[in-house]
CSV table of C-alpha atoms in Angstrom, one decimal:
chain,number,residue,atom,x,y,z
A,1,MET,CA,125.6,-62.1,28.0
A,2,LEU,CA,127.5,-64.9,26.5
A,3,PHE,CA,127.8,-68.5,27.4
A,4,SER,CA,130.2,-71.1,25.7
A,5,ILE,CA,131.7,-74.3,25.7
A,6,THR,CA,135.4,-74.4,24.8
A,7,ASP,CA,138.2,-77.3,24.4
A,8,HIS,CA,140.7,-74.8,25.3
A,9,PRO,CA,142.2,-73.2,28.3
A,10,ILE,CA,139.6,-70.6,29.4
A,11,ARG,CA,141.3,-67.0,29.1
A,12,THR,CA,139.6,-65.4,32.1
A,13,GLN,CA,141.4,-62.1,31.8
A,14,LYS,CA,140.1,-61.8,28.2
A,15,ARG,CA,136.7,-62.8,29.3
A,16,LYS,CA,136.6,-60.4,32.1
A,17,ARG,CA,137.5,-57.5,29.7
A,18,ASP,CA,134.0,-58.1,27.9
A,19,LEU,CA,132.3,-57.3,31.0
A,20,GLU,CA,133.8,-53.7,31.4
A,21,SER,CA,131.1,-51.2,32.0
A,22,LEU,CA,131.3,-47.5,33.6
A,23,GLU,CA,128.0,-48.2,35.3
A,24,ALA,CA,129.4,-51.2,37.0
A,25,GLY,CA,130.4,-50.5,40.9
A,26,GLY,CA,131.4,-54.2,41.2
A,27,TYR,CA,132.6,-57.3,39.3
A,28,VAL,CA,132.4,-60.7,40.8
A,29,GLU,CA,133.7,-63.9,39.1
A,30,PHE,CA,133.8,-67.3,40.1
A,31,GLU,CA,136.6,-70.1,38.9
A,32,GLY,CA,135.5,-73.6,39.3
A,33,ARG,CA,139.0,-75.5,39.5
A,34,VAL,CA,139.9,-79.2,39.1
A,35,ARG,CA,140.9,-80.2,43.0
A,36,LYS,CA,143.1,-83.0,43.8
A,37,HIS,CA,140.6,-84.8,46.3
A,38,SER,CA,137.2,-85.8,45.7
A,39,HIS,CA,135.3,-87.8,48.4
A,40,GLY,CA,138.4,-88.9,49.9
A,41,ARG,CA,139.8,-90.3,46.7
A,42,GLU,CA,142.8,-88.7,45.1
A,43,VAL,CA,142.0,-87.5,41.6
A,44,GLN,CA,144.4,-87.4,38.8
A,45,ARG,CA,142.5,-85.4,36.3
A,46,LEU,CA,138.8,-84.7,35.2
A,47,ASP,CA,137.2,-85.4,31.6
A,48,TYR,CA,134.3,-83.3,30.5
A,49,GLU,CA,132.1,-83.6,27.8
A,50,SER,CA,128.8,-81.6,26.6
A,51,TYR,CA,126.0,-81.7,24.4
A,52,GLN,CA,127.2,-78.3,23.1
A,53,THR,CA,124.1,-77.1,21.3
A,54,LEU,CA,121.9,-77.4,24.1
A,55,ALA,CA,124.6,-76.4,26.7
A,56,GLU,CA,125.0,-73.2,25.0
A,57,SER,CA,121.3,-72.4,24.6
A,58,GLU,CA,120.6,-73.7,28.2
A,59,GLY,CA,123.6,-71.7,29.5
A,60,ARG,CA,122.4,-68.4,27.7
A,61,GLU,CA,118.9,-69.0,29.3
A,62,LEU,CA,120.1,-69.3,32.8
A,63,LEU,CA,122.4,-66.0,32.3
A,64,GLN,CA,119.4,-64.3,31.1
A,65,GLU,CA,117.5,-65.4,34.2
A,66,ALA,CA,120.1,-64.2,36.2
A,67,LEU,CA,119.8,-60.6,34.6
A,68,ASP,CA,116.1,-60.9,35.1
A,69,ARG,CA,116.2,-61.9,38.9
A,70,PHE,CA,119.2,-59.7,40.2
A,71,ASP,CA,119.9,-56.0,39.7
A,72,VAL,CA,123.1,-56.7,37.6
A,73,ILE,CA,124.4,-55.2,34.4
A,74,ASP,CA,125.9,-58.4,32.7
A,75,ALA,CA,126.9,-61.8,33.1
A,76,ALA,CA,129.2,-64.2,31.3
A,77,ALA,CA,130.4,-68.1,31.6
A,78,VAL,CA,132.6,-70.4,29.9
A,79,HIS,CA,132.8,-74.0,30.4
A,80,ARG,CA,135.6,-76.1,29.3
A,81,VAL,CA,135.4,-79.6,28.0
A,82,GLY,CA,138.1,-82.3,27.4
A,83,SER,CA,140.6,-83.7,29.7
A,84,LEU,CA,141.8,-81.1,32.6
A,85,ASP,CA,144.8,-81.4,34.8
A,86,LEU,CA,144.9,-80.6,38.5
A,87,GLY,CA,144.4,-76.7,39.1
A,88,GLU,CA,143.0,-75.9,35.8
A,89,VAL,CA,139.6,-73.7,35.6
A,90,ALA,CA,136.9,-75.9,34.4
A,91,VAL,CA,134.2,-73.1,34.5
A,92,TRP,CA,134.7,-69.5,34.8
A,93,ILE,CA,131.7,-67.0,35.6
A,94,GLY,CA,131.8,-63.0,35.4
A,95,VAL,CA,129.2,-60.8,36.6
A,96,VAL,CA,128.9,-56.8,36.8
A,97,GLY,CA,126.7,-54.8,38.8
A,98,VAL,CA,125.9,-51.3,40.1
A,99,HIS,CA,126.3,-52.7,43.6
A,100,ARG,CA,128.2,-55.7,45.0
A,101,ALA,CA,125.2,-57.6,46.7
A,102,ASP,CA,123.5,-58.8,43.7
A,103,ALA,CA,126.5,-59.3,41.7
A,104,PHE,CA,127.6,-61.8,44.4
A,105,ARG,CA,124.2,-63.3,44.4
A,106,ALA,CA,123.8,-63.6,40.7
A,107,CYS,CA,127.2,-65.0,40.3
A,108,ALA,CA,126.4,-67.9,42.9
A,109,PHE,CA,123.0,-68.3,41.3
A,110,CYS,CA,124.7,-69.0,37.9
A,111,ILE,CA,127.0,-71.5,39.3
A,112,ASP,CA,124.1,-73.5,41.0
A,113,GLU,CA,122.0,-73.4,37.9
A,114,ILE,CA,125.2,-74.6,35.8
A,115,LYS,CA,125.7,-77.6,37.8
A,116,ALA,CA,122.0,-78.5,38.0
A,117,ARG,CA,120.7,-78.0,34.3
A,118,VAL,CA,123.4,-77.7,31.8
A,119,PRO,CA,124.2,-80.9,29.8
A,120,ILE,CA,128.0,-81.2,30.9
A,121,TRP,CA,129.1,-84.7,32.3
A,122,LYS,CA,132.5,-85.1,34.3
A,123,ARG,CA,134.4,-88.2,34.8
A,124,GLU,CA,136.8,-88.3,37.6
A,125,VAL,CA,139.9,-90.0,36.9
A,126,TYR,CA,141.8,-91.3,40.1
A,127,ALA,CA,145.6,-91.7,40.9
A,128,ASN,CA,144.9,-95.4,41.0
A,129,GLY,CA,143.8,-95.8,37.5
A,130,GLU,CA,140.1,-96.1,38.3
A,131,ALA,CA,137.5,-93.6,36.9
A,132,GLU,CA,133.8,-92.7,37.6
A,133,TRP,CA,131.2,-90.7,36.1
A,134,ILE,CA,129.9,-88.1,38.6
A,135,ASN,CA,126.0,-87.9,38.7
A,136,GLY,CA,124.6,-84.8,40.1
A,137,CYS,CA,125.2,-84.0,43.5
A,138,SER,CA,125.3,-80.1,42.7
A,139,GLY,CA,123.7,-78.9,45.9
A,140,HIS,CA,126.3,-79.1,48.6
A,141,GLY,CA,128.4,-76.1,47.7
A,142,SER,CA,125.6,-73.5,47.1
A,143,VAL,CA,125.6,-70.5,49.1
A,144,PHE,CA,121.8,-70.2,49.1
A,145,ALA,CA,119.7,-72.1,51.7
A,146,SER,CA,117.6,-74.8,50.4
A,147,ASP,CA,114.4,-73.1,50.9
A,148,GLU,CA,115.6,-69.7,49.5
A,149,ALA,CA,113.6,-68.4,46.5
A,150,VAL,CA,116.7,-68.4,44.3
A,151,ALA,CA,117.8,-71.8,45.4
A,152,HIS,CA,117.6,-74.2,42.5
A,153,SER,CA,114.5,-76.4,42.1
A,154,HIS,CA,114.6,-79.4,40.1
A,155,GLU,CA,111.1,-78.8,38.7
A,156,SER,CA,111.4,-77.3,35.3
B,1,MET,CA,99.0,-109.2,17.3
B,2,SER,CA,96.4,-111.0,15.0
B,3,THR,CA,93.6,-109.5,13.2
B,4,PRO,CA,90.3,-111.1,12.6
B,5,ASP,CA,90.5,-111.4,8.8
B,6,GLY,CA,94.3,-112.3,8.3
B,7,PRO,CA,96.2,-114.3,11.0
B,8,THR,CA,99.7,-113.7,9.3
B,9,THR,CA,99.3,-109.8,9.0
B,10,ALA,CA,103.0,-108.4,9.9
B,11,PRO,CA,103.2,-105.8,12.3
B,12,GLN,CA,105.2,-103.7,9.7
B,13,ALA,CA,101.6,-103.4,8.0
B,14,THR,CA,100.4,-101.1,10.5
B,15,THR,CA,103.3,-99.2,11.9
B,16,GLU,CA,105.9,-97.5,9.8
B,17,ALA,CA,109.4,-97.5,10.7
B,18,ARG,CA,110.9,-93.9,10.8
B,19,SER,CA,114.6,-92.9,10.8
B,20,VAL,CA,115.7,-90.9,13.7
B,21,GLN,CA,119.2,-89.7,14.9
B,22,VAL,CA,120.3,-90.6,18.4
B,23,GLN,CA,123.5,-89.1,20.0
B,24,TYR,CA,124.8,-90.6,23.4
B,25,TYR,CA,126.8,-88.8,26.1
B,26,ALA,CA,128.7,-90.0,29.0
B,27,GLN,CA,127.7,-93.2,30.5
B,28,LEU,CA,125.1,-93.7,27.7
B,29,ARG,CA,128.0,-93.2,25.1
B,30,GLU,CA,130.0,-96.0,26.8
B,31,ASP,CA,127.0,-98.3,27.2
B,32,ALA,CA,126.0,-98.2,23.6
B,33,GLY,CA,129.5,-98.2,22.5
B,34,ARG,CA,129.0,-95.3,20.2
B,35,SER,CA,128.4,-91.7,20.2
B,36,GLU,CA,125.8,-91.4,17.6
B,37,GLU,CA,123.6,-93.5,15.0
B,38,THR,CA,120.7,-93.5,12.8
B,39,VAL,CA,117.9,-95.8,14.3
B,40,GLN,CA,115.0,-97.3,12.2
B,41,SER,CA,112.3,-97.6,14.8
B,42,THR,CA,108.6,-98.0,14.8
B,43,ALA,CA,108.5,-96.2,18.3
B,44,GLY,CA,105.7,-93.6,18.3
B,45,THR,CA,107.2,-91.6,21.1
B,46,VAL,CA,110.6,-90.7,22.8
B,47,ASP,CA,109.6,-92.9,25.7
B,48,GLU,CA,109.2,-96.0,23.3
B,49,LEU,CA,112.4,-95.4,21.4
B,50,PHE,CA,114.2,-95.2,25.0
B,51,GLU,CA,112.7,-98.6,25.7
B,52,GLU,CA,113.8,-100.3,22.5
B,53,LEU,CA,117.2,-98.9,22.7
B,54,ASN,CA,117.4,-99.6,26.5
B,55,ARG,CA,116.7,-103.5,25.4
B,56,ARG,CA,119.4,-103.4,23.0
B,57,TYR,CA,122.0,-101.6,25.2
B,58,ASP,CA,121.0,-102.0,28.9
B,59,PHE,CA,121.9,-98.7,29.8
B,60,SER,CA,123.4,-98.1,33.0
B,61,VAL,CA,121.4,-95.0,34.0
B,62,ALA,CA,117.6,-95.4,35.0
B,63,LYS,CA,115.2,-93.6,32.7
B,64,ASP,CA,113.8,-91.7,35.9
B,65,ASP,CA,117.2,-90.1,36.5
B,66,MET,CA,117.4,-88.9,33.0
B,67,ARG,CA,115.9,-86.0,30.9
B,68,VAL,CA,115.4,-86.1,27.1
B,69,ALA,CA,116.0,-83.5,24.4
B,70,VAL,CA,114.4,-83.4,20.9
B,71,ASN,CA,116.0,-81.3,18.0
B,72,ASP,CA,118.3,-79.5,20.7
B,73,SER,CA,115.4,-78.5,23.1
B,74,PHE,CA,114.4,-80.2,26.3
B,75,SER,CA,111.4,-82.2,25.9
B,76,ASP,CA,109.2,-84.8,27.7
B,77,TRP,CA,109.0,-88.3,27.2
B,78,GLU,CA,105.6,-88.5,25.5
B,79,THR,CA,106.8,-86.4,22.7
B,80,SER,CA,105.8,-88.2,19.6
B,81,LEU,CA,108.7,-88.9,17.0
B,82,ASP,CA,108.9,-87.7,13.7
B,83,SER,CA,111.5,-88.9,10.7
B,84,GLN,CA,114.9,-87.2,11.1
B,85,ASP,CA,114.4,-85.9,14.7
B,86,LEU,CA,117.2,-85.7,16.8
B,87,VAL,CA,117.0,-87.4,20.0
B,88,VAL,CA,119.4,-87.0,23.1
B,89,PHE,CA,118.9,-89.0,26.4
B,90,ILE,CA,120.5,-86.9,29.2
B,91,PRO,CA,122.0,-88.6,32.1
B,92,PRO,CA,122.4,-86.7,35.6
B,93,VAL,CA,124.4,-83.7,34.5
B,94,ALA,CA,127.6,-82.8,36.4
B,95,GLY,CA,129.0,-79.5,35.1
B,96,GLY,CA,131.3,-77.2,37.4
């Protein structure tokens, strides 16, 4: 159960090896990547920064919550900070479980929680030279319906 | 504030300034023009410290949209300040 912030490219294959378990029938991973368009604007790169101490403690806490809520064996995540080019991996999450259903759900839970509560900030730099800090808007991509019990609630 | 006995009592006589550390991230770092500083403040709570700094820097994020951390843990606005506390105001996060 490891959550870390790094300013280097995330070595997802190495991280994945840390999750090997002979009890696991399934491994699910998620990579969040820098995409070329955001709300109709052409993106040139993303700049991320974090409040590292709190980001890592909050990250470990949400991974523990994933292990408590779902029937999974282990979970880990890494978030990158600094300037990222198009296509680079900004966040990686890996989950191993005995069966696939809870591994998928735990992985989805982790990305929702990371977006909603870990102190990491993102500045979109556009092809036309403008730039903008992105505020929240974490809910749109969730696989959970907003009234599902595992959906993130902003009460904390 | 005046007192009945001494009309010229300075505010410092009743409220002691503390030295607290403040870190700024994202928009707040740009608003403040720095990523951290030591602040001498008479603020009794995190909320009062925010108001004081907001008057100085005119932050571009509303307090209602922010959270706050004291000494590397999420905290609430009414938390009282101690000398040497580390305070971080947290604008809406956007990881992922």
